[in-house]
Coordinates of C-alpha atoms and ligand atoms in Angstrom, one line a residue:
M1007 CA -55.9 -53.2 84.3
K1008 CA -59.0 -52.1 82.6
L1009 CA -60.9 -48.5 82.4
I1010 CA -64.4 -48.3 82.4
S1011 CA -66.7 -45.3 82.3
C1012 CA -70.2 -44.5 83.2
N1013 CA -72.3 -41.5 81.6
A1014 CA -71.5 -38.5 83.4
N1015 CA -68.7 -37.4 81.6
R1016 CA -67.7 -39.6 78.7
P1017 CA -65.3 -37.2 76.9
L1018 CA -63.1 -37.1 80.0
S1019 CA -62.9 -40.6 80.4
E1020 CA -62.2 -41.1 76.7
A1021 CA -59.5 -38.4 77.0
I1022 CA -58.0 -40.4 80.1
A1023 CA -58.1 -43.4 77.8
D1024 CA -56.1 -41.6 75.1
Y1025 CA -53.5 -40.5 77.6
L1026 CA -52.9 -44.1 78.9
D1027 CA -53.0 -45.4 75.3
M1028 CA -55.7 -47.6 76.3
R1029 CA -59.4 -48.1 75.3
L1030 CA -62.7 -48.1 77.5
T1031 CA -64.0 -51.5 78.5
R1032 CA -67.0 -52.1 76.7
S1033 CA -70.4 -51.7 79.0
E1034 CA -73.7 -50.2 79.1
V1035 CA -75.3 -48.2 81.3
K1036 CA -79.2 -47.7 80.5
T1037 CA -82.0 -46.4 82.6
F1038 CA -85.5 -48.3 82.3
A1039 CA -88.9 -46.4 82.0
D1040 CA -89.2 -46.1 85.7
Q1041 CA -85.8 -44.5 86.0
E1042 CA -84.0 -47.8 87.5
I1043 CA -80.6 -48.0 86.4
F1044 CA -79.0 -51.1 84.7
V1045 CA -75.6 -51.8 84.0
R1046 CA -73.9 -54.7 82.0
I1047 CA -70.1 -55.1 81.4
D1048 CA -69.5 -56.8 77.9
E1049 CA -65.9 -58.1 78.9
N1050 CA -64.2 -60.3 81.3
V1051 CA -63.1 -58.3 84.1
R1052 CA -62.2 -61.2 86.3
G1053 CA -59.0 -60.7 88.1
E1054 CA -58.5 -57.0 86.8
D1055 CA -57.3 -53.8 88.3
V1056 CA -60.5 -51.9 87.3
F1057 CA -61.1 -48.0 87.5
V1058 CA -64.4 -46.8 87.1
I1059 CA -64.7 -43.1 85.9
Q1060 CA -67.5 -41.2 87.1
S1061 CA -68.6 -37.6 88.5
T1062 CA -71.4 -37.6 90.6
S1063 CA -72.2 -34.3 89.1
Y1064 CA -75.7 -33.2 87.9
P1065 CA -78.0 -35.1 87.8
A1066 CA -76.1 -36.0 91.1
N1067 CA -78.5 -38.9 92.3
D1068 CA -78.6 -40.7 88.9
N1069 CA -74.7 -40.3 88.7
L1070 CA -74.2 -41.5 91.8
M1071 CA -76.5 -44.7 91.5
Q1072 CA -74.7 -45.6 88.1
L1073 CA -71.2 -45.3 90.0
L1074 CA -72.7 -47.7 92.8
I1075 CA -74.3 -50.2 90.5
M1076 CA -71.3 -50.5 88.2
M1077 CA -69.2 -51.3 91.4
D1078 CA -71.4 -53.9 92.3
A1079 CA -71.4 -55.2 88.8
L1080 CA -67.5 -55.2 88.7
R1081 CA -67.4 -56.8 92.3
R1082 CA -69.7 -59.4 91.1
A1083 CA -67.9 -60.1 88.0
S1084 CA -64.7 -60.7 90.5
A1085 CA -62.7 -57.6 89.6
R1086 CA -59.3 -58.0 91.6
R1087 CA -59.3 -54.0 92.9
I1088 CA -61.7 -51.5 92.0
T1089 CA -60.8 -47.8 92.2
A1090 CA -63.6 -45.6 92.1
V1091 CA -62.2 -42.5 90.0
I1092 CA -64.5 -39.3 90.9
P1093 CA -63.2 -36.4 89.4
Y1094 CA -66.1 -34.4 91.0
F1095 CA -67.3 -35.6 94.3
G1096 CA -70.9 -34.3 94.6
Y1097 CA -72.4 -34.0 97.9
A1098 CA -68.9 -33.1 99.3
R1099 CA -70.3 -29.8 100.6
Q1100 CA -72.8 -31.5 103.2
D1101 CA -69.7 -32.3 105.1
R1102 CA -70.9 -31.5 108.5
K1103 CA -74.0 -30.6 110.5
T1104 CA -74.5 -27.0 109.9
D1105 CA -77.9 -27.3 112.3
G1106 CA -79.8 -29.5 114.4
R1107 CA -81.4 -32.9 112.6
T1108 CA -79.4 -32.4 109.4
P1109 CA -77.4 -35.1 107.6
I1110 CA -73.8 -35.5 107.0
S1111 CA -74.4 -36.5 103.3
A1112 CA -70.8 -36.7 102.4
K1113 CA -70.1 -39.2 105.0
L1114 CA -73.2 -41.3 103.8
V1115 CA -72.2 -41.3 100.4
A1116 CA -68.5 -42.1 101.2
N1117 CA -70.1 -45.2 103.1
L1118 CA -72.2 -46.2 100.0
I1119 CA -69.2 -45.9 97.7
S1120 CA -67.2 -48.6 100.1
A1121 CA -70.3 -50.6 100.6
S1122 CA -70.8 -51.0 96.8
G1123 CA -67.3 -52.4 96.4
A1124 CA -64.8 -49.6 96.0
D1125 CA -61.3 -50.6 97.3
R1126 CA -59.9 -47.1 96.5
V1127 CA -61.1 -43.5 95.6
L1128 CA -59.2 -41.1 93.4
T1129 CA -60.7 -37.6 93.2
V1130 CA -59.9 -34.2 92.7
D1131 CA -59.8 -31.0 94.8
L1132 CA -62.4 -32.2 97.4
H1133 CA -64.2 -29.2 98.7
A1134 CA -62.7 -29.9 102.0
G1135 CA -59.5 -32.1 102.4
Q1136 CA -60.7 -33.9 105.8
I1137 CA -63.2 -35.5 103.5
Q1138 CA -60.7 -38.2 102.6
G1139 CA -61.3 -39.4 106.4
F1140 CA -64.7 -40.1 105.6
F1141 CA -63.4 -43.1 103.7
D1142 CA -61.9 -45.9 105.4
I1143 CA -60.4 -47.3 102.3
P1144 CA -57.0 -45.4 100.3
T1145 CA -58.2 -42.0 98.8
D1146 CA -56.0 -39.9 96.7
N1147 CA -57.0 -36.3 96.6
L1148 CA -55.6 -34.6 93.6
F1149 CA -55.0 -31.0 93.2
G1150 CA -56.0 -29.0 90.3
G1151 CA -53.4 -26.4 91.4
P1152 CA -50.5 -27.4 89.0
V1153 CA -52.9 -27.4 86.0
M1154 CA -53.8 -23.8 87.0
I1155 CA -50.2 -22.7 87.7
D1156 CA -49.1 -23.5 84.4
D1157 CA -52.0 -21.5 82.8
I1158 CA -51.8 -18.7 85.0
K1159 CA -47.9 -18.2 84.1
E1160 CA -48.5 -18.4 80.6
R1161 CA -51.4 -16.0 80.6
F1162 CA -50.2 -13.3 83.1
G1163 CA -46.3 -13.5 82.4
R1164 CA -44.9 -11.2 84.9
D1165 CA -47.8 -9.0 85.6
K1166 CA -48.5 -8.0 89.2
I1167 CA -51.0 -10.3 90.3
V1168 CA -52.9 -10.9 93.8
M1169 CA -54.5 -14.3 94.4
V1170 CA -57.9 -13.9 96.0
S1171 CA -59.8 -16.4 98.2
P1172 CA -63.5 -15.6 97.4
D1173 CA -64.3 -17.0 101.0
V1174 CA -62.5 -17.7 104.1
G1175 CA -62.9 -21.4 103.7
G1176 CA -60.7 -21.2 100.6
V1177 CA -57.7 -19.4 102.1
V1178 CA -55.4 -22.4 102.2
R1179 CA -55.9 -23.2 98.7
A1180 CA -55.3 -19.7 97.4
R1181 CA -52.4 -19.2 100.0
A1182 CA -50.7 -22.3 98.7
L1183 CA -51.0 -21.1 94.9
A1184 CA -49.9 -17.4 95.9
N1185 CA -46.7 -18.9 97.4
K1186 CA -45.9 -21.0 94.5
L1187 CA -46.5 -18.0 92.2
N1188 CA -44.9 -15.3 94.2
A1189 CA -48.0 -13.3 94.7
D1190 CA -49.7 -11.2 97.3
L1191 CA -53.0 -12.9 98.9
A1192 CA -56.3 -11.2 99.5
I1193 CA -59.5 -12.6 101.2
V1194 CA -63.1 -11.9 100.5
D1195 CA -65.2 -11.8 103.5
K1196 CA -68.1 -13.8 102.2
R1197 CA -71.5 -14.2 104.1
R1198 CA -74.3 -16.7 103.0
P1199 CA -77.7 -15.2 104.4
E1200 CA -79.4 -18.2 102.9
A1201 CA -78.3 -21.3 100.9
G1202 CA -77.6 -20.3 97.2
K1203 CA -76.9 -16.5 97.9
S1204 CA -73.9 -14.8 98.8
E1205 CA -72.9 -11.6 99.8
V1206 CA -69.5 -9.9 100.1
M1207 CA -68.9 -8.1 103.3
N1208 CA -65.4 -6.8 103.1
I1209 CA -62.1 -7.5 101.2
I1210 CA -59.1 -7.9 103.2
G1211 CA -55.9 -7.2 101.6
E1212 CA -54.6 -4.5 98.8
V1213 CA -56.3 -5.1 95.5
K1214 CA -55.8 -1.5 94.1
G1215 CA -54.0 -1.6 90.5
A1216 CA -53.4 -5.4 90.8
R1217 CA -54.6 -8.2 88.4
C1218 CA -56.5 -10.4 90.6
I1219 CA -57.2 -13.9 90.3
M1220 CA -59.6 -15.9 92.3
L1221 CA -59.3 -19.6 92.9
D1222 CA -62.5 -21.7 94.2
D1223 CA -63.1 -25.5 94.4
I1224 CA -66.4 -24.8 92.8
C1225 CA -68.6 -22.6 90.9
D1226 CA -72.4 -23.3 91.3
S1227 CA -74.7 -20.6 90.7
G1228 CA -71.8 -18.0 90.1
G1229 CA -72.9 -15.8 92.8
T1230 CA -69.9 -16.0 94.7
L1231 CA -67.6 -15.3 91.9
A1232 CA -69.9 -12.7 90.4
N1233 CA -70.3 -10.7 93.7
A1234 CA -66.5 -11.0 94.8
A1235 CA -65.3 -9.8 91.1
A1236 CA -67.6 -6.7 91.5
A1237 CA -66.1 -6.0 94.6
L1238 CA -62.6 -6.3 93.8
K1239 CA -63.2 -4.1 91.0
D1240 CA -64.8 -1.5 93.2
Q1241 CA -61.6 -1.6 95.2
G1242 CA -59.5 -0.7 92.1
A1243 CA -58.6 -4.2 90.7
V1244 CA -57.5 -3.8 87.3
S1245 CA -58.8 -7.1 86.2
V1246 CA -60.4 -10.1 87.7
S1247 CA -60.1 -13.7 86.5
A1248 CA -61.3 -16.9 88.4
Y1249 CA -59.9 -20.2 88.4
V1250 CA -62.0 -23.0 89.5
T1251 CA -61.7 -26.5 89.6
H1252 CA -65.5 -27.7 89.3
G1253 CA -67.5 -26.0 87.2
V1254 CA -71.1 -27.0 88.4
L1255 CA -72.8 -24.0 86.9
S1256 CA -76.2 -24.7 87.9
G1257 CA -79.2 -22.8 86.5
N1258 CA -78.5 -19.8 84.7
A1259 CA -74.9 -19.5 86.2
V1260 CA -73.4 -19.3 82.7
Q1261 CA -75.5 -16.2 82.2
R1262 CA -74.6 -14.6 85.5
I1263 CA -71.1 -15.2 84.7
E1264 CA -71.6 -13.5 81.2
K1265 CA -73.3 -10.7 82.8
S1266 CA -70.9 -10.1 85.6
V1267 CA -67.6 -7.9 85.6
L1268 CA -65.6 -10.9 85.8
D1269 CA -63.1 -11.1 82.8
E1270 CA -62.8 -14.4 82.6
L1271 CA -63.8 -18.1 84.3
V1272 CA -61.2 -20.7 83.4
M1273 CA -62.5 -24.2 84.8
T1274 CA -61.5 -27.6 84.2
D1275 CA -63.5 -30.4 83.0
T1276 CA -63.9 -32.7 86.2
I1277 CA -67.7 -32.0 85.1
Q1278 CA -68.4 -32.1 81.5
P1279 CA -69.2 -28.5 80.3
S1280 CA -72.7 -27.6 79.2
E1281 CA -73.2 -26.5 75.7
S1282 CA -73.6 -22.9 77.0
A1283 CA -70.4 -22.9 78.8
L1284 CA -68.4 -24.1 75.9
K1285 CA -69.9 -21.4 73.7
S1286 CA -69.6 -18.4 76.4
K1287 CA -66.6 -16.2 75.3
K1288 CA -65.7 -15.7 79.1
I1289 CA -65.3 -19.5 80.0
R1290 CA -62.3 -21.4 79.4
V1291 CA -61.8 -25.3 79.9
L1292 CA -58.4 -26.9 81.2
P1293 CA -58.2 -30.6 80.3
M1294 CA -57.7 -32.6 83.7
S1295 CA -57.1 -35.7 81.5
P1296 CA -53.4 -35.8 81.7
L1297 CA -53.2 -35.4 85.7
L1298 CA -55.9 -38.3 86.1
G1299 CA -54.3 -40.3 83.5
E1300 CA -50.9 -40.0 85.2
A1301 CA -52.3 -40.6 88.5
I1302 CA -54.3 -43.6 87.4
R1303 CA -51.1 -45.1 85.8
R1304 CA -48.9 -44.6 89.0
I1305 CA -51.8 -46.3 91.3
A1306 CA -51.9 -49.2 88.7
N1307 CA -48.0 -49.6 89.0
E1308 CA -47.7 -48.7 92.5
E1309 CA -45.8 -45.6 92.0
S1310 CA -45.9 -42.7 94.2
V1311 CA -49.0 -40.1 93.4
S1312 CA -47.9 -37.4 95.9
K1313 CA -44.5 -37.1 93.4
L1314 CA -46.9 -35.5 90.7
F1315 CA -47.2 -32.5 93.1
D1316 CA -43.6 -32.1 94.2
R1317 CA -42.5 -28.8 92.4
Ligands
R5P1367 C1 -68.0 -22.9 99.0 O1 -67.6 -22.8 100.1 C2 -67.6 -23.0 97.6 O2 -66.0 -23.4 97.9 C3 -67.9 -22.2 96.7 O3 -67.6 -21.1 97.0 C4 -69.3 -22.3 96.2 O4 -69.8 -23.5 96.3 C5 -69.6 -21.6 94.9 O5 -71.2 -21.5 95.2 P1 -71.8 -20.5 94.2 O6 -71.2 -20.4 92.7 O7 -73.1 -21.1 94.0 O8 -71.6 -19.0 94.9

């Protein structure tokens, strides 16, 4: 088997390689002056089971093209099987028609990935589980939950915690963690008056005197978490932390989190954290390389991946 990385998150690719006690296959991904992308694989991959690691995070289109072009190169170099390891699957939020004459870009991207040569996909916390069905190839959607549960247990011990879903769409995810932690559940009724803006309407559930832990798949502008944290504290929460799988953190999101009443944002490294995120005293990063590395090992050995979550 071979591991190969595009450029979106090399530190994560290297950490996965370390976990597997392997090295990354030598390759070159570069951009010409007109922004076209060029890829060259500098080792033989004929007949190999190849795992290409690339998050389609900012800049989403360039990173997506790197992945597609890398897989095209691998297919033409006669790789036996190609698994697209996409720790953060961008475009996932465009998973339905929200209005007339709008695209379903998540499906388009899934088609592009298959057409470029992927035989399987390995990803983490898809925005909606049913996006797996957009692929007609086997797709493993890993859960960040177990990594977070270990951290929550260590951090909060026996404190009374309430798991909070920051919007109605995240209830299933938050309830699953609440059950595993024996915690109560609360739900924030969030509305989006327009894309990129969020407003808290109501809080469903009792949070007074509790340490609240919000759970979300993505923190993008930080608006959802900042607004929800303020509403939870207004309702008497003692502390509010957030656990998020994908720290998209666009624009001035880090500053927004810093200025908010949120006590801590814990996110994984499916997206390479920016310098400002790493410097922030409110942001902590959990490594995903052990989970991704173990899933890759199991796929390569034809072992169960779902067993990873049997606990
Ligand atoms: C929305 O459904 C997602 O789960 C996140 O809540 C959302 O993407 C967060 O966006 P922002 O940080 O910009 O409020």
